[in-house]
PDB file of C-alpha atoms in Angstrom:
ATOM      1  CA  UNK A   1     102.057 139.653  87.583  1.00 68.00           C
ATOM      2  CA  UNK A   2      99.742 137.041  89.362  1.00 82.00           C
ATOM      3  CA  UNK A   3     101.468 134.547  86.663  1.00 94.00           C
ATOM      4  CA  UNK A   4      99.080 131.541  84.869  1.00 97.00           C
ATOM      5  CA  UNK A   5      95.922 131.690  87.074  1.00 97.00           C
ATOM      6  CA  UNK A   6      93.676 128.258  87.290  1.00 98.00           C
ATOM      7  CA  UNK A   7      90.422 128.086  88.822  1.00 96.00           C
ATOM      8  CA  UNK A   8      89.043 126.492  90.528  1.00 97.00           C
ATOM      9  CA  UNK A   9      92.149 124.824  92.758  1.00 96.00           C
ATOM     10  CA  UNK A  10      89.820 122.335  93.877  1.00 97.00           C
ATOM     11  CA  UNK A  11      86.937 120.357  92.089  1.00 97.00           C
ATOM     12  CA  UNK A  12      84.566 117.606  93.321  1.00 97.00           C
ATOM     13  CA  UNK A  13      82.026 116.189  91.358  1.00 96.00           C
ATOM     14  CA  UNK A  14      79.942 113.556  90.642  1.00 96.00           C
ATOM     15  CA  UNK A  15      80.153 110.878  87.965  1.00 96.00           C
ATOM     16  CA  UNK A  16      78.350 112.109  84.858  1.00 96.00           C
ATOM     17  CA  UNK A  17      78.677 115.888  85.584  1.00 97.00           C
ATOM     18  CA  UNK A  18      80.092 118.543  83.626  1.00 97.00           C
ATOM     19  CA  UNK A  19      83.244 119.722  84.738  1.00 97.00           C
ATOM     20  CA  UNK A  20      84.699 123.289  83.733  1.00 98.00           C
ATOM     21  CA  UNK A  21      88.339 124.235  84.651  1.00 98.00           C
ATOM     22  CA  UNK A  22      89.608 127.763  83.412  1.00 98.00           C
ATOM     23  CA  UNK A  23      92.942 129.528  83.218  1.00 98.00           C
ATOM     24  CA  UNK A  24      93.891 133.057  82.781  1.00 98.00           C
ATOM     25  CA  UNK A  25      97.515 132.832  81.173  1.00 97.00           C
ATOM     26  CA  UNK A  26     100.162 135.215  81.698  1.00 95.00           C
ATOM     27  CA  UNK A  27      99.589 138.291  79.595  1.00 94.00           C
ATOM     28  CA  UNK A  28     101.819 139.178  76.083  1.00 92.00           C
ATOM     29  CA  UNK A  29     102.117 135.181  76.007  1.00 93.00           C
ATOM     30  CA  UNK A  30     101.017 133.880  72.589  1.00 91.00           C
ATOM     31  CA  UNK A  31     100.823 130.212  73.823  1.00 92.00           C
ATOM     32  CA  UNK A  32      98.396 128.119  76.301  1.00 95.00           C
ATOM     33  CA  UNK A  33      98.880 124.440  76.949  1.00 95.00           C
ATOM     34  CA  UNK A  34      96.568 122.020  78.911  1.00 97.00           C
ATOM     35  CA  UNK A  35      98.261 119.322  80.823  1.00 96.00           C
ATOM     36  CA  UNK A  36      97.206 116.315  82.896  1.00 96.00           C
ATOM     37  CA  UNK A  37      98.906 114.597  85.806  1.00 93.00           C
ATOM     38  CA  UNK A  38      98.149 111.446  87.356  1.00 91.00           C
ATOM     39  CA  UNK A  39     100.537 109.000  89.180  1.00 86.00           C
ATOM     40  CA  UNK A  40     100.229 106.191  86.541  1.00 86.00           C
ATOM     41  CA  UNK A  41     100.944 108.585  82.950  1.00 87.00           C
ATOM     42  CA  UNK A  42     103.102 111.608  84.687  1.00 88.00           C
ATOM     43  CA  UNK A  43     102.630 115.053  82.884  1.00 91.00           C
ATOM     44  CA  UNK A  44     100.594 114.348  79.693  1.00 92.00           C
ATOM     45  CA  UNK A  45      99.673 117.097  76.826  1.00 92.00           C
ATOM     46  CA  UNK A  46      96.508 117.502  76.631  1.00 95.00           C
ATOM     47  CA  UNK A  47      95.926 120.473  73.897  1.00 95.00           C
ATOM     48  CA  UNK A  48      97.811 123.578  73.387  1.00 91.00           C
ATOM     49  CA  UNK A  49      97.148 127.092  71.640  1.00 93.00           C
ATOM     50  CA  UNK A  50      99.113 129.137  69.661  1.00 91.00           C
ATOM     51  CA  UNK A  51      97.345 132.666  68.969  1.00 92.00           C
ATOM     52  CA  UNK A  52      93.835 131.452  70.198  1.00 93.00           C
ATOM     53  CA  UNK A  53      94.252 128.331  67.729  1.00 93.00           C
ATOM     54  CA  UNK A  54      94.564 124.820  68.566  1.00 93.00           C
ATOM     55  CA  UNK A  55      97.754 123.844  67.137  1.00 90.00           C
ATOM     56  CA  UNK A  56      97.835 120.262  69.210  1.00 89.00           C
ATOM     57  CA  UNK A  57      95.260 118.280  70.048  1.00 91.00           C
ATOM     58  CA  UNK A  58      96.500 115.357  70.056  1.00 89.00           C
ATOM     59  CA  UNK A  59      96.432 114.154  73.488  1.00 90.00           C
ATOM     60  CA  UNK A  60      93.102 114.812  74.253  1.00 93.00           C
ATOM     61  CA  UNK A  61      91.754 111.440  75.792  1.00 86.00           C
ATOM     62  CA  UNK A  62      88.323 111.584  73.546  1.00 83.00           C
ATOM     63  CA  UNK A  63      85.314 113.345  72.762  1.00 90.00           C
ATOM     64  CA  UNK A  64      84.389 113.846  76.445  1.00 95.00           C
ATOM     65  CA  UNK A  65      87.241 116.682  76.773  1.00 96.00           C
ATOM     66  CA  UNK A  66      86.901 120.027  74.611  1.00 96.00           C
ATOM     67  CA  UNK A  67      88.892 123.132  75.190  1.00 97.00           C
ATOM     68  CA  UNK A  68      88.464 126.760  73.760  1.00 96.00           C
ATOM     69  CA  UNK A  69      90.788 129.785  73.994  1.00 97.00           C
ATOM     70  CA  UNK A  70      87.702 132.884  72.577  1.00 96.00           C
ATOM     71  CA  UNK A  71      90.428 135.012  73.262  1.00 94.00           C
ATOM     72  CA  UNK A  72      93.789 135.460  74.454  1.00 93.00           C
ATOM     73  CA  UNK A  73      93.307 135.936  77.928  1.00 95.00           C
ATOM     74  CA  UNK A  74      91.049 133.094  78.747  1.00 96.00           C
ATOM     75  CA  UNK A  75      90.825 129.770  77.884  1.00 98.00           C
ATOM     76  CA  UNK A  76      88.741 126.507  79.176  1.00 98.00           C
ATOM     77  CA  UNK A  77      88.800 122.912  79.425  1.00 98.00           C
ATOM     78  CA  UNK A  78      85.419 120.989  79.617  1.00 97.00           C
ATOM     79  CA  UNK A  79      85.237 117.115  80.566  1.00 97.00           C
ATOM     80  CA  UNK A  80      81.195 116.316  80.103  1.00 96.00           C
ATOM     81  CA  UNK A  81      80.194 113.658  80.937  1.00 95.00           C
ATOM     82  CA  UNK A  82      82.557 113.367  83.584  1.00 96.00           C
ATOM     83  CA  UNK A  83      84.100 109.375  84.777  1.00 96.00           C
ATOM     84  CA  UNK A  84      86.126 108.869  87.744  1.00 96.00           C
ATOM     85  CA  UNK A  85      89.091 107.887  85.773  1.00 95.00           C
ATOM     86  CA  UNK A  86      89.192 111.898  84.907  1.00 96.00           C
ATOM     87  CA  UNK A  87      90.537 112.142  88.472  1.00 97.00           C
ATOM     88  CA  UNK A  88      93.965 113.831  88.440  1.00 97.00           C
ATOM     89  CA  UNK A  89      95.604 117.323  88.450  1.00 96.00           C
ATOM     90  CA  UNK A  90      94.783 119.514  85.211  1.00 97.00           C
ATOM     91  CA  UNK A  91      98.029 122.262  84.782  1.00 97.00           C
ATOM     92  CA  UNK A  92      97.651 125.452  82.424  1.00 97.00           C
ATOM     93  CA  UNK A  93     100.769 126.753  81.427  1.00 96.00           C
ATOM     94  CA  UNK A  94     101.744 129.491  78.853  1.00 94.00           C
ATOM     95  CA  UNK A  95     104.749 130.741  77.209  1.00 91.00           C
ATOM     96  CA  UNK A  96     105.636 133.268  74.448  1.00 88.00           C
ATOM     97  CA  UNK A  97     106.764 131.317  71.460  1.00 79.00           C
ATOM     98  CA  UNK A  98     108.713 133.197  68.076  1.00 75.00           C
ATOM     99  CA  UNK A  99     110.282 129.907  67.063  1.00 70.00           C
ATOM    100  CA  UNK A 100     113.173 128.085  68.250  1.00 66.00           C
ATOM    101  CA  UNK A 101     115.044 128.177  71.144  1.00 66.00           C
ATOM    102  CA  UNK A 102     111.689 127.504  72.931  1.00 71.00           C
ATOM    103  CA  UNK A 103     110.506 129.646  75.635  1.00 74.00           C
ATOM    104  CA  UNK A 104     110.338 128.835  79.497  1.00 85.00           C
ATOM    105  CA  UNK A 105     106.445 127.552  80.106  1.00 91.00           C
ATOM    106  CA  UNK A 106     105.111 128.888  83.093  1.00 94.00           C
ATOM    107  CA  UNK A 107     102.598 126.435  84.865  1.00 96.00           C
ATOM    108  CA  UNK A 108      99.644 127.700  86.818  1.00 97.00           C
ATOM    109  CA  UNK A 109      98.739 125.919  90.405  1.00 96.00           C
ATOM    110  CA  UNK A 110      96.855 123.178  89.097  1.00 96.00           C
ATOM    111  CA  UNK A 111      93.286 122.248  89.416  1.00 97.00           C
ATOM    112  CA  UNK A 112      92.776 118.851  91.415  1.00 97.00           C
ATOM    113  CA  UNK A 113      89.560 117.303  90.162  1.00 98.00           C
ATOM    114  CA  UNK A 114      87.702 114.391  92.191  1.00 97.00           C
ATOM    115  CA  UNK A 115      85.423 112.640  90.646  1.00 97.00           C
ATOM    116  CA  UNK A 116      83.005 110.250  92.616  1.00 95.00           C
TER     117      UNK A 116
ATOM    118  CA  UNK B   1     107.798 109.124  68.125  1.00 75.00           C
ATOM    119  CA  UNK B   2     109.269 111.521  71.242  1.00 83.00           C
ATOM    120  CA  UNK B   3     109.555 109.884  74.200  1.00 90.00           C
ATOM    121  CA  UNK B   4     111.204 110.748  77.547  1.00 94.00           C
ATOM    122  CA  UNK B   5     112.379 107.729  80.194  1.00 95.00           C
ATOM    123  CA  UNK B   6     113.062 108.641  83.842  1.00 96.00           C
ATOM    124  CA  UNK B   7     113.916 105.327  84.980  1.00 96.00           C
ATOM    125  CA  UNK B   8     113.278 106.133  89.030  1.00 95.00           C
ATOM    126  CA  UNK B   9     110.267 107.303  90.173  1.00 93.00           C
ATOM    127  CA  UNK B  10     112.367 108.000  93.580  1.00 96.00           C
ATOM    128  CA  UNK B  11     115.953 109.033  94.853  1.00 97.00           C
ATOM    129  CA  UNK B  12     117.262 109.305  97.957  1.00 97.00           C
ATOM    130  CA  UNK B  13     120.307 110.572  99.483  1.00 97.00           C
ATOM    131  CA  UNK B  14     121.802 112.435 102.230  1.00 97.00           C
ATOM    132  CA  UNK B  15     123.102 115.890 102.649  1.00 96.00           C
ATOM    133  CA  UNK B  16     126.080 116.719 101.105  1.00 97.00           C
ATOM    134  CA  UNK B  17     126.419 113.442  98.756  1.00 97.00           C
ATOM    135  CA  UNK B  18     126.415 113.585  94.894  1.00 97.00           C
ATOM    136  CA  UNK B  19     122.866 112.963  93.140  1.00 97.00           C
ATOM    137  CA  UNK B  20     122.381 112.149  89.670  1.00 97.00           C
ATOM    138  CA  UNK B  21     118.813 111.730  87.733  1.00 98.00           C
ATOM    139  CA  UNK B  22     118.936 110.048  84.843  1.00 97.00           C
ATOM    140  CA  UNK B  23     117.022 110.905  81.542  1.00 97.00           C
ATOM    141  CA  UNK B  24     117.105 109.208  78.465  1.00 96.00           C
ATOM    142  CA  UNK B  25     115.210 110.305  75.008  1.00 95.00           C
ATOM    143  CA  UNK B  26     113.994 109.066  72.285  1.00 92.00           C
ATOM    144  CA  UNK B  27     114.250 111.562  69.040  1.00 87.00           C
ATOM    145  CA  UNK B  28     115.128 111.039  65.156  1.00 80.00           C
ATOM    146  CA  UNK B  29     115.958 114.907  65.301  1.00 79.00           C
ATOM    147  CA  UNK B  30     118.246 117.465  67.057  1.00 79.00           C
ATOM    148  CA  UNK B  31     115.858 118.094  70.178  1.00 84.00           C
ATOM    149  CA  UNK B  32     115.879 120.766  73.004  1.00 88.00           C
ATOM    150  CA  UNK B  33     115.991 119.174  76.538  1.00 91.00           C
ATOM    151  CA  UNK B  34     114.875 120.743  79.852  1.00 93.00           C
ATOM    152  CA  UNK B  35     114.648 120.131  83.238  1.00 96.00           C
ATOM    153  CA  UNK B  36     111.421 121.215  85.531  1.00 96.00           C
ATOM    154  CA  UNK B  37     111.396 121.361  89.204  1.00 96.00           C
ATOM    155  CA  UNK B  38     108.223 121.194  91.824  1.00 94.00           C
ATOM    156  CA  UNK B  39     109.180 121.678  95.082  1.00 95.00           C
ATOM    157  CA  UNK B  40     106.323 121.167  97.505  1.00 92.00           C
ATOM    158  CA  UNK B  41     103.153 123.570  97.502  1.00 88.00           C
ATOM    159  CA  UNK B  42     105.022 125.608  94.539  1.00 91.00           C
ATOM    160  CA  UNK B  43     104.571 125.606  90.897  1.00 93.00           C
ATOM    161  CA  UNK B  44     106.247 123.118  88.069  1.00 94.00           C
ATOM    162  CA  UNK B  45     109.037 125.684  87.511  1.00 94.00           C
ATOM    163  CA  UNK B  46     111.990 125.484  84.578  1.00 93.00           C
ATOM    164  CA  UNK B  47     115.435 124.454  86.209  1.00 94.00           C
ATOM    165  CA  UNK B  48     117.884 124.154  83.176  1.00 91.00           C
ATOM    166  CA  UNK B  49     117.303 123.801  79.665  1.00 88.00           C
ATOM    167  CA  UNK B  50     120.527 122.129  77.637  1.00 84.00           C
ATOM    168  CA  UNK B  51     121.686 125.007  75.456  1.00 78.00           C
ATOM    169  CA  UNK B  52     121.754 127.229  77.794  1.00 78.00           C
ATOM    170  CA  UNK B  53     124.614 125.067  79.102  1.00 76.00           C
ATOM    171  CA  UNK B  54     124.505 126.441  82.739  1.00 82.00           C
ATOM    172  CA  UNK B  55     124.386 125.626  86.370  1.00 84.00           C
ATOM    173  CA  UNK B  56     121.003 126.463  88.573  1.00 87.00           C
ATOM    174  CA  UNK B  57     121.303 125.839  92.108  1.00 92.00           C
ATOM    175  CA  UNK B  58     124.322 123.976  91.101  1.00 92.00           C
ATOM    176  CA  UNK B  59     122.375 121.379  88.880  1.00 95.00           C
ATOM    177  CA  UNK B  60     124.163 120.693  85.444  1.00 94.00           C
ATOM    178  CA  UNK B  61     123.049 118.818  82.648  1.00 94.00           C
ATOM    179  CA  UNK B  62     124.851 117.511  79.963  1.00 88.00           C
ATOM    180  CA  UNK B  63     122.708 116.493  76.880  1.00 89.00           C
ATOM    181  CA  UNK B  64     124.703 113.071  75.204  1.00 90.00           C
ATOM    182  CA  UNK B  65     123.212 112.564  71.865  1.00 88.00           C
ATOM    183  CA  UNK B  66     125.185 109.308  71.424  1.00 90.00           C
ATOM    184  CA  UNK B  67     123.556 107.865  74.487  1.00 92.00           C
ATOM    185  CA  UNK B  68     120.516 110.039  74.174  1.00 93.00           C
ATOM    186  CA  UNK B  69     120.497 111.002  77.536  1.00 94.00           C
ATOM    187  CA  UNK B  70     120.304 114.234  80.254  1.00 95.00           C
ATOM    188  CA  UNK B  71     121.146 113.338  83.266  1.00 96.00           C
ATOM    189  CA  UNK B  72     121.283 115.950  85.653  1.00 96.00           C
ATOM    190  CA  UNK B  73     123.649 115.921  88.275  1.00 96.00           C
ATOM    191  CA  UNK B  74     124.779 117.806  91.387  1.00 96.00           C
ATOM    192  CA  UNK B  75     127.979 117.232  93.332  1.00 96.00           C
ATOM    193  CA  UNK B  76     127.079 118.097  96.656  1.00 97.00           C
ATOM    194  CA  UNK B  77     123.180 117.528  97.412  1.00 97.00           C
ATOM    195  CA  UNK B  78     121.318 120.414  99.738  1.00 97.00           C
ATOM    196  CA  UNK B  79     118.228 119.127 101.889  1.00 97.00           C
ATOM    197  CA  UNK B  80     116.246 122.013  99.973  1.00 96.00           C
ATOM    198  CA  UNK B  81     116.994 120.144  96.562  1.00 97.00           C
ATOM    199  CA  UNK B  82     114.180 117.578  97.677  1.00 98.00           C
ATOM    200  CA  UNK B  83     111.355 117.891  95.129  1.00 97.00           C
ATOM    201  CA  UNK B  84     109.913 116.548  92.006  1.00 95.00           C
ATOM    202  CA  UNK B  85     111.983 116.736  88.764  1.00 97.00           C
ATOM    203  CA  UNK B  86     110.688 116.333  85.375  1.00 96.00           C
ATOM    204  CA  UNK B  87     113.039 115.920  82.149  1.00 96.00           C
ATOM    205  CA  UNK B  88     111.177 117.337  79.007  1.00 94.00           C
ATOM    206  CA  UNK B  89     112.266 117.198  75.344  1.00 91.00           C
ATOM    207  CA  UNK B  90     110.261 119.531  72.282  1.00 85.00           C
ATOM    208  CA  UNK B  91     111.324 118.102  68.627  1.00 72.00           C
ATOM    209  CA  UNK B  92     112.090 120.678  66.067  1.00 59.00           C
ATOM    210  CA  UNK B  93     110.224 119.280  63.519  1.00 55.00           C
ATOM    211  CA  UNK B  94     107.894 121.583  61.781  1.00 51.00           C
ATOM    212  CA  UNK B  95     108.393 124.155  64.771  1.00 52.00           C
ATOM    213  CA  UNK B  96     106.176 122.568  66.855  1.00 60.00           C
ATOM    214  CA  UNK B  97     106.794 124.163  70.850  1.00 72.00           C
ATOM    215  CA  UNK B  98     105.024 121.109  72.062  1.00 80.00           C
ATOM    216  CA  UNK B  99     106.908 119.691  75.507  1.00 87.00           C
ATOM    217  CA  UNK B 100     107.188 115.784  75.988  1.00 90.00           C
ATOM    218  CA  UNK B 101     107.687 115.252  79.514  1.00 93.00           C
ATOM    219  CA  UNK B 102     109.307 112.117  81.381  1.00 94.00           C
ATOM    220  CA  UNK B 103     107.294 110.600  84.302  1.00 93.00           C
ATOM    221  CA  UNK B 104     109.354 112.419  87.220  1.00 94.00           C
ATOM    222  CA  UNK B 105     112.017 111.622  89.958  1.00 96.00           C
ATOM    223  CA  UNK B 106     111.138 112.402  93.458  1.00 95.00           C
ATOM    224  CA  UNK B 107     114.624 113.289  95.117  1.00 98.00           C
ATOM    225  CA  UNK B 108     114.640 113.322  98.905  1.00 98.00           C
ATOM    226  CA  UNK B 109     117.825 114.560 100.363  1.00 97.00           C
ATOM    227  CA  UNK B 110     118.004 113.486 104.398  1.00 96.00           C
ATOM    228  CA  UNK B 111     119.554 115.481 106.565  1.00 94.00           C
TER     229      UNK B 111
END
């Protein structure tokens, strides 16, 4: 297994442009988080899935960001319009979750996303 | 409200000499700690996670719910040890798998 796949690894767009980043969790996991790092905030929660359905959303910056997960091998994250302050590292990770003790997340590579 | 406080953004020592991050939490609950490694070019990776109550690499963590903390601690630091480590905490409340992470120590061990 390839584990979490992210594409693309590398992103650099202009100020106002639609940006769409895409992972590929690992497969017979039932949950897909969205994560954003930046030197100033750390690791922050963006959104996660449980079963294709947004459980979380809670840490999605505002209505510039959506994410979808049509199905459970695919999911997306979509800044439009994009600002510069969206600059940072987006992680995918995804673990198997049947209730507590939680299960390991696996991350993906990370997407690093410039924006001019 | 979870929270997670790494209180150095960097640690240094040298080979051979005891390291200790610290972590402290905030929770009302009973919450489930871990610690994530990234070493360079590789992926955020789980180290330890409190209740399995075990050494990695020969990192252990002790969670201290009096002094809500997780520090985790190694006796004899390794120059391969040097990397970025993130203490996370996930509340039990309504089952929620959600991870709260802290804002990272980078640990350099010199040689």
């Amino acid at each position: 297994d390839a584990g979490v796949i992210q594409s693309p690894r590398h992103e650099v767009t202009e100020m106002g442009q639609e940006v769409t980043l895409r992972c590929k969790p690992i497969s017979g996991h039932n949950s897909l988080f969205w994560y954003r790092q930046t030197m100033m905030r750390g690791l922050e929660l963006l959104i996660y899935f449980n079963n294709n359905v947004p459980i979380d959303d809670s840490g999605m910056p505002e209505d510039r960001f959506s994410a979808k997960m049509p199905n459970a091998s695919f999911s997306t994250l979509k800044i439009q319009p994009s600002e510069p302050r969206d600059s940072a590292v987006y992680f995918c990770a995804s673990s198997f979750f049947a209730g507590p003790p939680r299960d390991e997340q696996f991350f993906g590579p990370g997407t690093r996303l410039t924006v001019l | 409200a979870q929270r997670v406080t790494q209180p150095e953004k960097l640690l240094s020592v040298f080979k051979g000499a005891p390291v200790e991050l610290k972590c402290n939490y905030s929770y009302s609950g009973s919450p489930e700690l871990f610690w994530y490694v990234q070493y360079s070019r590789q992926r955020l990776q789980l180290l330890l996670r409190h209740i399995s109550r075990e050494s990695i690499k020969g990192f252990t963590a002790d969670l201290n719910k009096g002094e809500t903390s997780f520090h985790l601690k190694k006796p004899f630091a390794q120059e391969e040890d040097s990397a970025m480590y993130y203490c996370a905490l996930s509340g039990q409340k309504g089952g929620s798998e959600k991870l709260v992470f802290g804002k990272g120590t980078k640990l350099t061990v010199n040689p």
